[in-house]
Amino acid sequence: MSTPSGAPAAPQIPEAVHRRRWAILVVLMFSLLIVVLDNSILNVAVKTIASPSPTGIGATQSELEWAINSYTLVFAGLLFTAGLLGDRLGRKKVLLFGITLFGIGSALAAMSGSPGQLITWRALMGFGAAFVMPATLAVLMNVFERDEQPKAIGIWAGSVGLGIAIGPITGGLLLEHFWWGSIFLVNVPVVVIALIAMVLLVPDSKDPKPGKLDPVGVVLSIIGLVLLVYGIIRGGELADFTDVSVLLPVIGGLAVLVVFVLHEKRSASPAIDISYFRKPAFSAAVAAIALVFFALMGVTFFSAFYMQSVRGWSALQSGLLILPLAVAQMLFAPRARLVVARFGARAVCTVGMLAVALGLAAFALFEADTPVWVMCVVFFVQGTGMAHVMPPVTVAVMQALPREKAGSGSAVNNTFRQVGGALGIAVLGSVLSTVYRGDIEDHLGALPAGARDAAGESIEATLAVAEKMGPTGTPLITAAHDAFISAMHVTAIGSACVALIGAVVVALWLPGREPVGRPPVQDGARTAPAGAER
């Protein structure tokens, strides 16, 4: 690479770090993979954990939801703070701390003797994961040159898709041969290997001039995000966003976040420079991240019930069906930069969002006998679309900030993704539940009042009642399948509309193709940054 004058540019990454950058990326992917993998594994195991001892621990539906939500709540609430601490204290230190805590939480979760213990240790795992995810991306930005960052981010993004897909497969295999706690215990040896590799390979880096600590901003961000995410989760549980227990935390969380923004604008040493959001490309990128995960997590939620409850496939079979999505991500995400270089981020991300919308809309055509190959094609289209959205928008977010603020940029990126995903599950899950209840009510008239209410909660509840009825419950099973498919169609259209909104956002505000012959950015040169260890 050269400067505009044609003279070779000085290096910005230490040569010793530059030589081992791809090995470092493998370690970062390994660390990220177990964090992403863990949540998708748990989704497969909920039925087993709900079984009485010794098969499971007899968790109720509410307890199972909080085993998932306690992780999400702590994870989302601390992401922003964890990114700031990485910039201030050192990203390697924060990464080591987070992965160690995650490993300890995993071991304790595996040994849980009650649902309460499982919920507690899952929260501890979420605490550790919050320090891992932003740190992996921040380290990546500090070991790769600017010109190689898009390729590295593409590979990093591909590992997220891989984790989402292989989680159910891994969980299914473990549950077929071992007890339910194995889905958590499997993390421990992986954490040990990751820790050793981090100590040996990953360099430390931090902001050489972090400024004064902003404790007020940090506390406001945690309170605001926790309240907002709790309200979203609660709304999803009740399938009612008008309930007081939903409105109070959501409105309170939004109010606190508004105060946080006002505080940051007035602070001499803000935790995050709010002025970055005035850049259309930056704001459009974070909005696209939130919208694509809103749509994707919603469809992931209802597709699991479609495959297992309607089609009758096992957890392992359902996991294998999502492999085309992972394959598409692994194939195209690392190469997305090449398409962006030719056509520009705006065109690539718009087409990618349209592909995601098309894949989601296809679920509105699925029936109880849709061929498997059709589903595989749809998942492949979805994965291809995401592979051409996530890397370019992540690059747009991360390269909008100075390298020394990589932790803050990564925290913003991951916070919007997590909040978008939580909203997707809650809102689209509520739509699914509401439409399903409306359709199934007419078929529950013969049941006692108490049983009628319970049976109408979900397809799983209806099928459980139908099975107890024996042969006379067969019509109810058919009605449950029909009602769920009808609800899934409505929810799929909603998901596709959200993805279309994302397409409009990126089409309007992401930058287009860079002019040919534009001088390279100075940050792309390799000079040793302050605060980086060799």
Coordinates of C-alpha atoms in Angstrom, one line a residue:
M1 CA 0.0 0.0 0.0
S2 CA 1.2 3.5 -0.7
T3 CA 0.4 7.1 0.3
P4 CA -1.2 9.4 -2.2
S5 CA 2.2 10.6 -3.3
G6 CA 3.2 7.0 -4.2
A7 CA 5.7 6.5 -1.4
P8 CA 5.3 3.4 0.7
A9 CA 3.2 4.0 3.9
A10 CA 4.7 3.2 7.3
P11 CA 3.2 0.1 9.0
Q12 CA 0.5 0.6 11.6
I13 CA 0.4 -3.0 13.0
P14 CA 3.6 -4.4 14.6
E15 CA 5.2 -6.8 12.2
A16 CA 5.2 -9.7 14.8
V17 CA 1.4 -9.3 15.2
H18 CA 0.9 -8.8 11.4
R19 CA 2.5 -12.2 10.7
R20 CA 0.2 -14.1 13.0
R21 CA -3.0 -12.2 12.3
W22 CA -4.8 -15.1 10.7
A23 CA -4.0 -17.4 13.6
I24 CA -5.3 -14.7 15.9
L25 CA -8.5 -14.5 13.9
V26 CA -9.0 -18.3 14.3
V27 CA -8.7 -17.9 18.1
L28 CA -11.2 -15.0 18.0
M29 CA -13.7 -17.1 15.9
F30 CA -13.3 -20.0 18.3
S31 CA -14.1 -17.7 21.3
L32 CA -17.1 -16.2 19.5
L33 CA -18.4 -19.5 18.3
I34 CA -19.0 -21.0 21.8
V35 CA -20.9 -17.9 22.9
V36 CA -23.2 -18.0 19.8
L37 CA -23.4 -21.8 19.9
D38 CA -24.5 -21.9 23.5
N39 CA -27.8 -20.1 23.1
S40 CA -28.8 -22.1 20.0
I41 CA -27.9 -25.4 21.8
L42 CA -30.2 -24.5 24.7
N43 CA -33.2 -24.0 22.4
V44 CA -32.9 -27.7 21.5
A45 CA -32.7 -28.9 25.1
V46 CA -35.8 -27.1 26.6
K47 CA -38.0 -30.2 26.3
T48 CA -35.4 -32.4 28.0
I49 CA -34.8 -29.9 30.8
A50 CA -38.6 -29.6 31.4
S51 CA -38.8 -33.4 32.1
P52 CA -38.8 -34.6 35.7
S53 CA -35.6 -35.8 37.4
P54 CA -33.5 -37.7 36.5
T55 CA -34.1 -36.9 32.8
G56 CA -34.3 -33.2 33.4
I57 CA -34.9 -30.8 36.4
G58 CA -38.7 -30.4 36.0
A59 CA -38.5 -26.7 34.8
T60 CA -41.8 -25.0 34.0
Q61 CA -42.5 -23.1 30.9
S62 CA -41.8 -19.8 32.7
E63 CA -38.6 -21.2 34.2
L64 CA -37.4 -22.4 30.8
E65 CA -38.1 -18.9 29.3
W66 CA -36.0 -17.3 32.1
A67 CA -33.2 -19.8 31.6
I68 CA -32.9 -18.2 28.1
N69 CA -33.9 -14.7 29.1
S70 CA -31.6 -14.3 32.1
Y71 CA -28.6 -14.8 29.7
T72 CA -30.1 -12.3 27.1
L73 CA -30.9 -9.7 29.7
V74 CA -27.4 -9.6 31.3
F75 CA -25.7 -10.0 28.0
A76 CA -27.6 -7.1 26.3
G77 CA -27.3 -4.8 29.4
L78 CA -23.6 -5.1 29.7
L79 CA -22.4 -5.2 26.0
F80 CA -21.9 -1.5 25.8
T81 CA -20.1 -1.2 29.1
A82 CA -17.9 -4.2 28.3
G83 CA -16.8 -2.6 25.0
L84 CA -15.8 0.6 26.9
L85 CA -13.8 -1.3 29.5
G86 CA -12.0 -3.1 26.7
D87 CA -10.9 0.2 25.2
R88 CA -9.8 1.5 28.6
L89 CA -8.3 -1.6 30.4
G90 CA -7.1 -3.6 27.4
R91 CA -9.1 -5.8 25.0
K92 CA -7.0 -9.0 25.7
K93 CA -7.6 -8.7 29.5
V94 CA -11.3 -8.2 29.0
L95 CA -11.5 -11.1 26.6
L96 CA -9.6 -13.4 29.0
F97 CA -11.9 -12.3 31.8
G98 CA -15.1 -12.9 29.8
I99 CA -14.2 -16.3 28.4
T100 CA -13.1 -17.5 31.9
L101 CA -16.3 -16.3 33.5
F102 CA -18.3 -18.0 30.7
G103 CA -16.5 -21.3 31.3
I104 CA -17.1 -21.2 35.0
G105 CA -20.8 -20.3 34.4
S106 CA -21.0 -23.2 31.9
A107 CA -19.6 -25.8 34.4
L108 CA -22.0 -24.6 37.2
A109 CA -25.0 -24.6 34.8
A110 CA -24.2 -28.2 33.9
M111 CA -24.4 -29.2 37.5
S112 CA -27.6 -27.3 38.3
G113 CA -30.0 -29.2 40.6
S114 CA -32.9 -26.9 40.2
P115 CA -34.4 -24.4 37.7
G116 CA -33.4 -21.5 40.0
Q117 CA -29.8 -22.5 39.9
L118 CA -29.9 -22.9 36.1
I119 CA -31.3 -19.4 35.7
T120 CA -28.6 -18.0 38.0
W121 CA -25.7 -19.6 36.2
R122 CA -27.1 -18.7 32.8
A123 CA -27.0 -15.1 33.9
L124 CA -23.4 -15.6 34.9
M125 CA -22.7 -17.0 31.4
G126 CA -24.4 -13.9 29.9
F127 CA -22.1 -11.7 32.0
G128 CA -19.0 -13.4 30.6
A129 CA -20.3 -13.5 27.1
A130 CA -20.9 -9.7 27.2
F131 CA -17.2 -9.2 27.6
V132 CA -16.3 -11.8 24.9
M133 CA -18.3 -10.7 21.8
P134 CA -17.3 -7.0 21.6
A135 CA -13.7 -7.8 22.4
T136 CA -13.3 -10.3 19.6
L137 CA -14.3 -7.6 17.0
A138 CA -12.2 -4.9 18.7
V139 CA -9.1 -7.1 18.7
L140 CA -9.7 -8.0 15.0
M141 CA -9.7 -4.2 14.2
N142 CA -6.3 -3.9 15.9
V143 CA -4.5 -6.8 14.2
F144 CA -5.6 -6.2 10.6
E145 CA -4.9 -3.4 8.3
R146 CA -7.8 -1.3 7.1
D147 CA -7.6 -2.9 3.6
E148 CA -7.8 -6.4 5.1
Q149 CA -10.5 -5.6 7.7
P150 CA -13.5 -6.3 5.3
K151 CA -12.1 -9.8 4.6
A152 CA -11.5 -10.5 8.3
I153 CA -14.9 -9.2 9.3
G154 CA -16.5 -11.3 6.6
I155 CA -14.9 -14.4 8.1
W156 CA -15.8 -13.3 11.6
A157 CA -19.5 -12.8 10.5
G158 CA -19.5 -16.2 8.9
S159 CA -18.6 -17.8 12.2
V160 CA -21.7 -16.3 13.8
G161 CA -23.8 -18.0 11.1
L162 CA -21.9 -21.2 11.6
G163 CA -22.7 -21.0 15.4
I164 CA -26.4 -20.5 14.8
A165 CA -26.6 -23.5 12.5
I166 CA -24.3 -26.1 14.3
G167 CA -25.8 -25.3 17.8
P168 CA -28.9 -27.4 17.3
I169 CA -26.9 -30.2 15.6
T170 CA -24.4 -30.3 18.5
G171 CA -27.2 -30.2 21.0
G172 CA -29.1 -32.9 19.3
L173 CA -26.1 -35.2 19.3
L174 CA -25.2 -34.6 22.9
L175 CA -28.8 -35.1 24.1
E176 CA -29.0 -38.4 22.2
H177 CA -26.0 -39.8 24.1
F178 CA -25.6 -37.9 27.3
W179 CA -27.6 -36.1 30.1
W180 CA -28.9 -32.6 29.6
G181 CA -26.0 -30.9 31.4
S182 CA -23.6 -32.0 28.7
I183 CA -24.8 -29.1 26.5
F184 CA -23.1 -26.7 29.0
L185 CA -20.2 -28.9 30.1
V186 CA -19.0 -29.2 26.5
N187 CA -18.1 -25.5 26.7
V188 CA -15.4 -26.1 29.4
P189 CA -12.7 -27.9 27.4
V190 CA -13.3 -25.4 24.5
V191 CA -12.8 -22.5 26.9
V192 CA -9.6 -24.0 28.2
I193 CA -8.2 -24.4 24.7
A194 CA -9.3 -20.8 23.8
L195 CA -7.6 -19.4 27.0
I196 CA -4.3 -21.0 26.2
A197 CA -4.4 -19.9 22.5
M198 CA -5.3 -16.3 23.6
V199 CA -2.4 -16.1 26.1
L200 CA 0.0 -17.3 23.4
L201 CA -1.2 -15.5 20.3
V202 CA -3.5 -12.5 21.0
P203 CA -1.8 -9.1 21.5
D204 CA -3.2 -6.6 23.9
S205 CA -4.4 -3.2 22.8
K206 CA -6.3 -0.3 24.3
D207 CA -7.1 3.4 23.8
P208 CA -3.9 5.3 24.5
K209 CA -5.9 8.4 25.5
P210 CA -9.1 7.1 27.0
G211 CA -9.9 10.3 28.8
K212 CA -11.8 10.5 32.1
L213 CA -14.1 7.7 33.2
D214 CA -17.8 8.4 32.6
P215 CA -19.5 6.5 35.5
V216 CA -22.8 8.3 35.1
G217 CA -23.0 7.4 31.4
V218 CA -22.0 3.7 32.1
V219 CA -24.7 3.3 34.8
L220 CA -27.3 5.0 32.7
S221 CA -26.5 2.7 29.7
I222 CA -26.8 -0.4 31.9
I223 CA -30.1 0.7 33.5
G224 CA -31.6 1.8 30.3
L225 CA -30.7 -1.3 28.3
V226 CA -31.7 -3.7 31.1
L227 CA -35.1 -2.1 31.5
L228 CA -35.8 -1.9 27.8
V229 CA -34.8 -5.6 27.1
Y230 CA -36.7 -6.8 30.2
G231 CA -39.8 -5.0 28.9
I232 CA -39.4 -6.5 25.5
I233 CA -39.0 -10.0 26.9
R234 CA -41.9 -9.5 29.2
G235 CA -44.1 -8.4 26.3
G236 CA -43.1 -11.5 24.4
E237 CA -44.0 -13.7 27.4
L238 CA -47.5 -12.2 27.8
A239 CA -48.0 -11.7 24.0
D240 CA -49.3 -8.3 25.1
F241 CA -47.3 -5.1 24.9
T242 CA -50.1 -3.0 26.5
D243 CA -49.7 -4.6 29.9
V244 CA -48.5 -2.3 32.7
S245 CA -45.6 -4.8 33.5
V246 CA -44.5 -4.3 29.9
L247 CA -45.1 -0.6 29.4
L248 CA -43.4 0.6 32.6
P249 CA -40.0 -1.0 31.9
V250 CA -40.0 -0.2 28.2
I251 CA -41.0 3.4 28.7
G252 CA -38.6 3.7 31.7
G253 CA -35.8 2.1 29.7
L254 CA -36.3 4.5 26.7
A255 CA -36.5 7.5 29.1
V256 CA -33.2 6.5 30.8
L257 CA -31.6 6.0 27.3
V258 CA -32.7 9.5 26.3
V259 CA -31.1 10.9 29.5
F260 CA -28.0 8.9 28.6
V261 CA -27.9 10.5 25.1
L262 CA -28.4 14.0 26.6
H263 CA -25.7 13.3 29.2
E264 CA -23.2 12.1 26.5
K265 CA -23.8 15.2 24.4
R266 CA -22.9 17.4 27.3
S267 CA -20.1 15.3 28.8
A268 CA -16.5 16.4 28.4
S269 CA -15.4 12.7 28.3
P270 CA -18.4 10.8 26.9
A271 CA -18.6 7.0 27.0
I272 CA -19.6 7.2 23.3
D273 CA -19.4 10.1 20.9
I274 CA -23.1 10.6 19.9
S275 CA -22.0 12.7 16.9
Y276 CA -21.1 9.5 15.1
F277 CA -24.9 8.8 14.8
R278 CA -25.2 12.0 12.7
K279 CA -23.3 10.2 9.9
P280 CA -26.0 8.6 7.7
A281 CA -23.8 5.6 6.8
F282 CA -23.1 4.9 10.5
S283 CA -26.8 5.2 11.6
A284 CA -28.0 3.2 8.5
A285 CA -25.5 0.4 9.3
V286 CA -26.6 0.0 12.9
A287 CA -30.2 0.2 11.9
A288 CA -29.7 -2.5 9.3
I289 CA -28.0 -4.7 11.9
A290 CA -31.0 -4.3 14.2
L291 CA -33.6 -4.9 11.5
V292 CA -32.0 -7.9 9.9
F293 CA -31.7 -9.6 13.4
F294 CA -35.2 -8.6 14.3
A295 CA -36.5 -10.4 11.2
L296 CA -34.1 -13.4 11.4
M297 CA -34.5 -14.2 15.1
G298 CA -38.3 -14.0 14.7
V299 CA -38.3 -16.6 11.9
T300 CA -35.8 -18.8 13.7
F301 CA -38.2 -18.8 16.6
F302 CA -41.2 -20.0 14.7
S303 CA -39.3 -22.3 12.3
A304 CA -38.2 -24.5 15.2
F305 CA -41.8 -25.1 16.2
Y306 CA -42.8 -25.7 12.5
M307 CA -40.1 -28.3 12.0
Q308 CA -40.5 -30.1 15.4
S309 CA -44.2 -29.7 16.4
V310 CA -45.8 -29.7 12.9
R311 CA -43.4 -31.8 10.8
G312 CA -42.5 -34.1 13.7
W313 CA -38.7 -33.9 13.1
S314 CA -36.2 -34.4 16.0
A315 CA -34.0 -31.6 17.3
L316 CA -31.1 -33.1 15.4
Q317 CA -33.0 -33.4 12.1
S318 CA -34.2 -29.8 12.5
G319 CA -30.7 -28.6 13.1
L320 CA -29.4 -30.3 10.0
L321 CA -32.0 -28.5 7.9
I322 CA -30.5 -25.1 8.9
L323 CA -27.1 -26.2 7.6
P324 CA -27.8 -24.6 4.1
L325 CA -28.0 -21.2 5.9
A326 CA -24.6 -21.9 7.6
V327 CA -23.0 -23.1 4.3
A328 CA -24.2 -19.9 2.5
Q329 CA -22.8 -17.7 5.3
M330 CA -19.4 -19.5 5.2
L331 CA -19.2 -19.4 1.4
F332 CA -20.3 -15.8 0.8
A333 CA -19.6 -13.7 4.0
P334 CA -15.7 -13.8 3.5
R335 CA -16.2 -12.8 -0.2
A336 CA -18.8 -10.1 0.3
R337 CA -16.0 -7.5 0.3
L338 CA -15.2 -8.4 -3.4
V339 CA -18.8 -7.7 -4.4
V340 CA -18.8 -4.5 -2.4
A341 CA -15.6 -3.3 -4.1
R342 CA -17.3 -3.8 -7.5
F343 CA -20.9 -2.6 -6.8
G344 CA -20.7 -0.6 -3.6
A345 CA -22.1 -1.2 -0.1
R346 CA -25.4 0.3 -0.9
A347 CA -26.3 -1.9 -3.8
V348 CA -24.9 -5.1 -2.2
C349 CA -26.7 -4.6 1.1
T350 CA -30.0 -3.6 -0.5
V351 CA -30.0 -6.8 -2.6
G352 CA -28.9 -8.8 0.4
M353 CA -31.8 -7.4 2.5
L354 CA -34.2 -8.2 -0.4
A355 CA -32.9 -11.8 -0.5
V356 CA -33.5 -12.0 3.3
A357 CA -37.0 -10.7 2.8
L358 CA -37.7 -13.1 0.0
G359 CA -36.5 -16.0 2.2
L360 CA -38.7 -14.9 5.0
A361 CA -41.8 -14.4 2.8
A362 CA -41.3 -17.9 1.4
F363 CA -42.4 -19.3 4.8
A364 CA -45.8 -17.8 4.0
L365 CA -46.1 -20.5 1.4
F366 CA -45.0 -23.5 3.5
E367 CA -47.5 -26.1 4.4
A368 CA -47.4 -29.3 6.5
D369 CA -46.0 -31.3 3.4
T370 CA -43.7 -28.8 1.8
P371 CA -40.7 -30.7 0.3
V372 CA -37.5 -30.7 2.3
W373 CA -35.5 -29.5 -0.7
V374 CA -37.6 -26.4 -0.9
M375 CA -36.9 -25.5 2.7
C376 CA -33.1 -26.0 2.1
V377 CA -33.3 -23.6 -0.9
V378 CA -35.1 -21.0 1.3
F379 CA -32.5 -21.3 4.1
F380 CA -29.7 -21.0 1.5
V381 CA -31.2 -17.8 0.1
Q382 CA -31.6 -16.4 3.6
G383 CA -28.0 -17.2 4.4
T384 CA -26.8 -15.7 1.1
G385 CA -28.7 -12.5 1.8
M386 CA -27.3 -12.2 5.4
A387 CA -23.8 -12.9 4.1
H388 CA -24.0 -9.8 1.9
V389 CA -25.5 -7.6 4.6
M390 CA -23.7 -8.3 7.9
P391 CA -20.0 -7.9 6.8
P392 CA -20.5 -4.6 4.9
V393 CA -22.6 -3.0 7.6
T394 CA -20.2 -4.2 10.3
V395 CA -17.3 -2.7 8.3
A396 CA -19.3 0.5 8.0
V397 CA -19.8 0.8 11.7
M398 CA -16.2 -0.2 12.7
Q399 CA -14.4 1.9 10.1
A400 CA -16.5 4.9 11.0
L401 CA -14.7 5.1 14.4
P402 CA -11.0 5.5 15.1
R403 CA -9.1 2.3 15.7
E404 CA -8.5 3.1 19.3
K405 CA -12.3 3.3 19.8
A406 CA -12.8 -0.2 18.4
G407 CA -14.3 -1.5 21.6
S408 CA -17.0 1.2 21.6
G409 CA -17.8 0.5 18.0
S410 CA -18.1 -3.2 18.5
A411 CA -20.3 -2.6 21.6
V412 CA -22.7 -0.4 19.5
N413 CA -22.7 -3.0 16.7
N414 CA -23.5 -5.9 19.1
T415 CA -26.0 -4.0 21.3
F416 CA -28.2 -3.0 18.3
R417 CA -28.0 -6.6 17.1
Q418 CA -29.0 -8.0 20.5
V419 CA -31.8 -5.6 21.1
G420 CA -33.1 -6.2 17.5
G421 CA -33.0 -9.9 18.0
A422 CA -34.8 -9.7 21.4
L423 CA -37.5 -7.5 19.8
G424 CA -37.9 -9.9 16.9
I425 CA -38.5 -12.9 19.2
A426 CA -40.9 -10.9 21.4
V427 CA -42.9 -9.0 18.8
L428 CA -43.1 -11.7 16.1
G429 CA -43.6 -14.3 18.8
S430 CA -46.5 -12.3 20.1
V431 CA -48.0 -12.1 16.6
L432 CA -47.6 -15.9 16.2
S433 CA -49.2 -16.5 19.6
T434 CA -52.1 -14.1 19.1
V435 CA -53.0 -15.5 15.6
Y436 CA -52.7 -19.1 16.8
R437 CA -55.0 -18.5 19.8
G438 CA -57.6 -16.9 17.6
D439 CA -57.6 -19.8 15.2
I440 CA -57.5 -22.6 17.7
E441 CA -60.2 -21.3 20.1
D442 CA -63.1 -22.6 18.0
H443 CA -61.7 -26.2 18.3
L444 CA -61.4 -26.1 22.1
G445 CA -65.0 -25.8 23.0
A446 CA -65.4 -29.4 24.2
L447 CA -62.7 -29.0 26.8
P448 CA -63.2 -27.8 30.4
A449 CA -62.7 -24.0 31.0
G450 CA -59.3 -24.4 32.7
A451 CA -58.0 -27.0 30.2
R452 CA -59.3 -24.8 27.3
D453 CA -57.1 -21.8 28.5
A454 CA -54.0 -24.0 28.9
A455 CA -54.5 -25.7 25.6
G456 CA -54.8 -22.4 23.7
E457 CA -51.4 -21.0 24.9
S458 CA -49.3 -22.6 22.2
I459 CA -49.1 -25.5 19.7
E460 CA -47.1 -27.5 22.3
A461 CA -49.8 -27.0 24.9
T462 CA -52.5 -28.0 22.4
L463 CA -50.7 -31.1 21.3
A464 CA -50.1 -32.1 24.9
V465 CA -53.8 -32.0 25.7
A466 CA -54.6 -33.8 22.4
E467 CA -52.2 -36.7 23.3
K468 CA -53.9 -37.2 26.7
M469 CA -57.3 -37.5 24.9
G470 CA -56.1 -40.5 22.9
P471 CA -57.8 -41.3 19.6
T472 CA -60.5 -38.7 20.2
G473 CA -57.7 -36.0 20.2
T474 CA -56.7 -36.7 16.5
P475 CA -58.9 -33.9 15.1
L476 CA -57.5 -31.5 17.6
I477 CA -53.9 -32.3 16.5
T478 CA -54.9 -31.6 12.9
A479 CA -56.6 -28.3 13.9
A480 CA -53.4 -27.3 15.9
H481 CA -51.2 -27.9 12.9
D482 CA -53.5 -25.9 10.7
A483 CA -53.8 -23.0 13.2
F484 CA -50.0 -22.9 13.6
I485 CA -49.3 -22.9 9.9
S486 CA -51.9 -20.1 9.4
A487 CA -50.2 -18.1 12.3
M488 CA -46.7 -18.8 10.8
H489 CA -47.9 -17.4 7.4
V490 CA -48.9 -14.1 9.0
T491 CA -45.7 -13.9 11.1
A492 CA -43.6 -14.6 8.0
I493 CA -45.1 -11.7 6.1
G494 CA -44.4 -9.5 9.2
S495 CA -40.8 -10.6 9.2
A496 CA -40.4 -10.0 5.5
C497 CA -41.9 -6.5 5.9
V498 CA -39.3 -5.7 8.5
A499 CA -36.5 -6.9 6.2
L500 CA -38.0 -4.7 3.4
I501 CA -37.8 -1.7 5.8
G502 CA -34.1 -2.6 6.2
A503 CA -33.6 -2.7 2.5
V504 CA -35.1 0.9 2.2
V505 CA -32.8 2.1 5.0
V506 CA -29.6 0.9 3.4
A507 CA -30.7 1.9 -0.1
L508 CA -31.3 5.5 1.1
W509 CA -28.3 6.0 3.4
L510 CA -25.5 3.6 2.9
P511 CA -22.7 4.9 0.7
G512 CA -22.5 3.8 -2.9
R513 CA -19.5 2.6 -4.8
E514 CA -16.3 4.5 -4.1
P515 CA -14.8 6.4 -7.1
V516 CA -12.1 4.6 -9.0
G517 CA -8.6 6.0 -8.2
R518 CA -9.6 7.4 -4.8
P519 CA -6.5 7.8 -2.6
P520 CA -6.2 5.1 0.1
V521 CA -7.1 6.2 3.7
Q522 CA -4.1 6.8 5.8
D523 CA -5.3 4.5 8.6
G524 CA -4.7 1.6 6.2
A525 CA -0.9 2.0 6.7
R526 CA 0.9 -0.1 9.2
T527 CA 2.4 1.9 12.0
A528 CA 2.5 0.5 15.5
P529 CA -0.5 2.0 17.4
A530 CA 0.1 3.4 20.9
G531 CA -0.9 0.9 23.5
A532 CA -0.3 -2.2 21.4
E533 CA 2.0 -4.9 22.7
R534 CA 4.1 -7.0 20.4

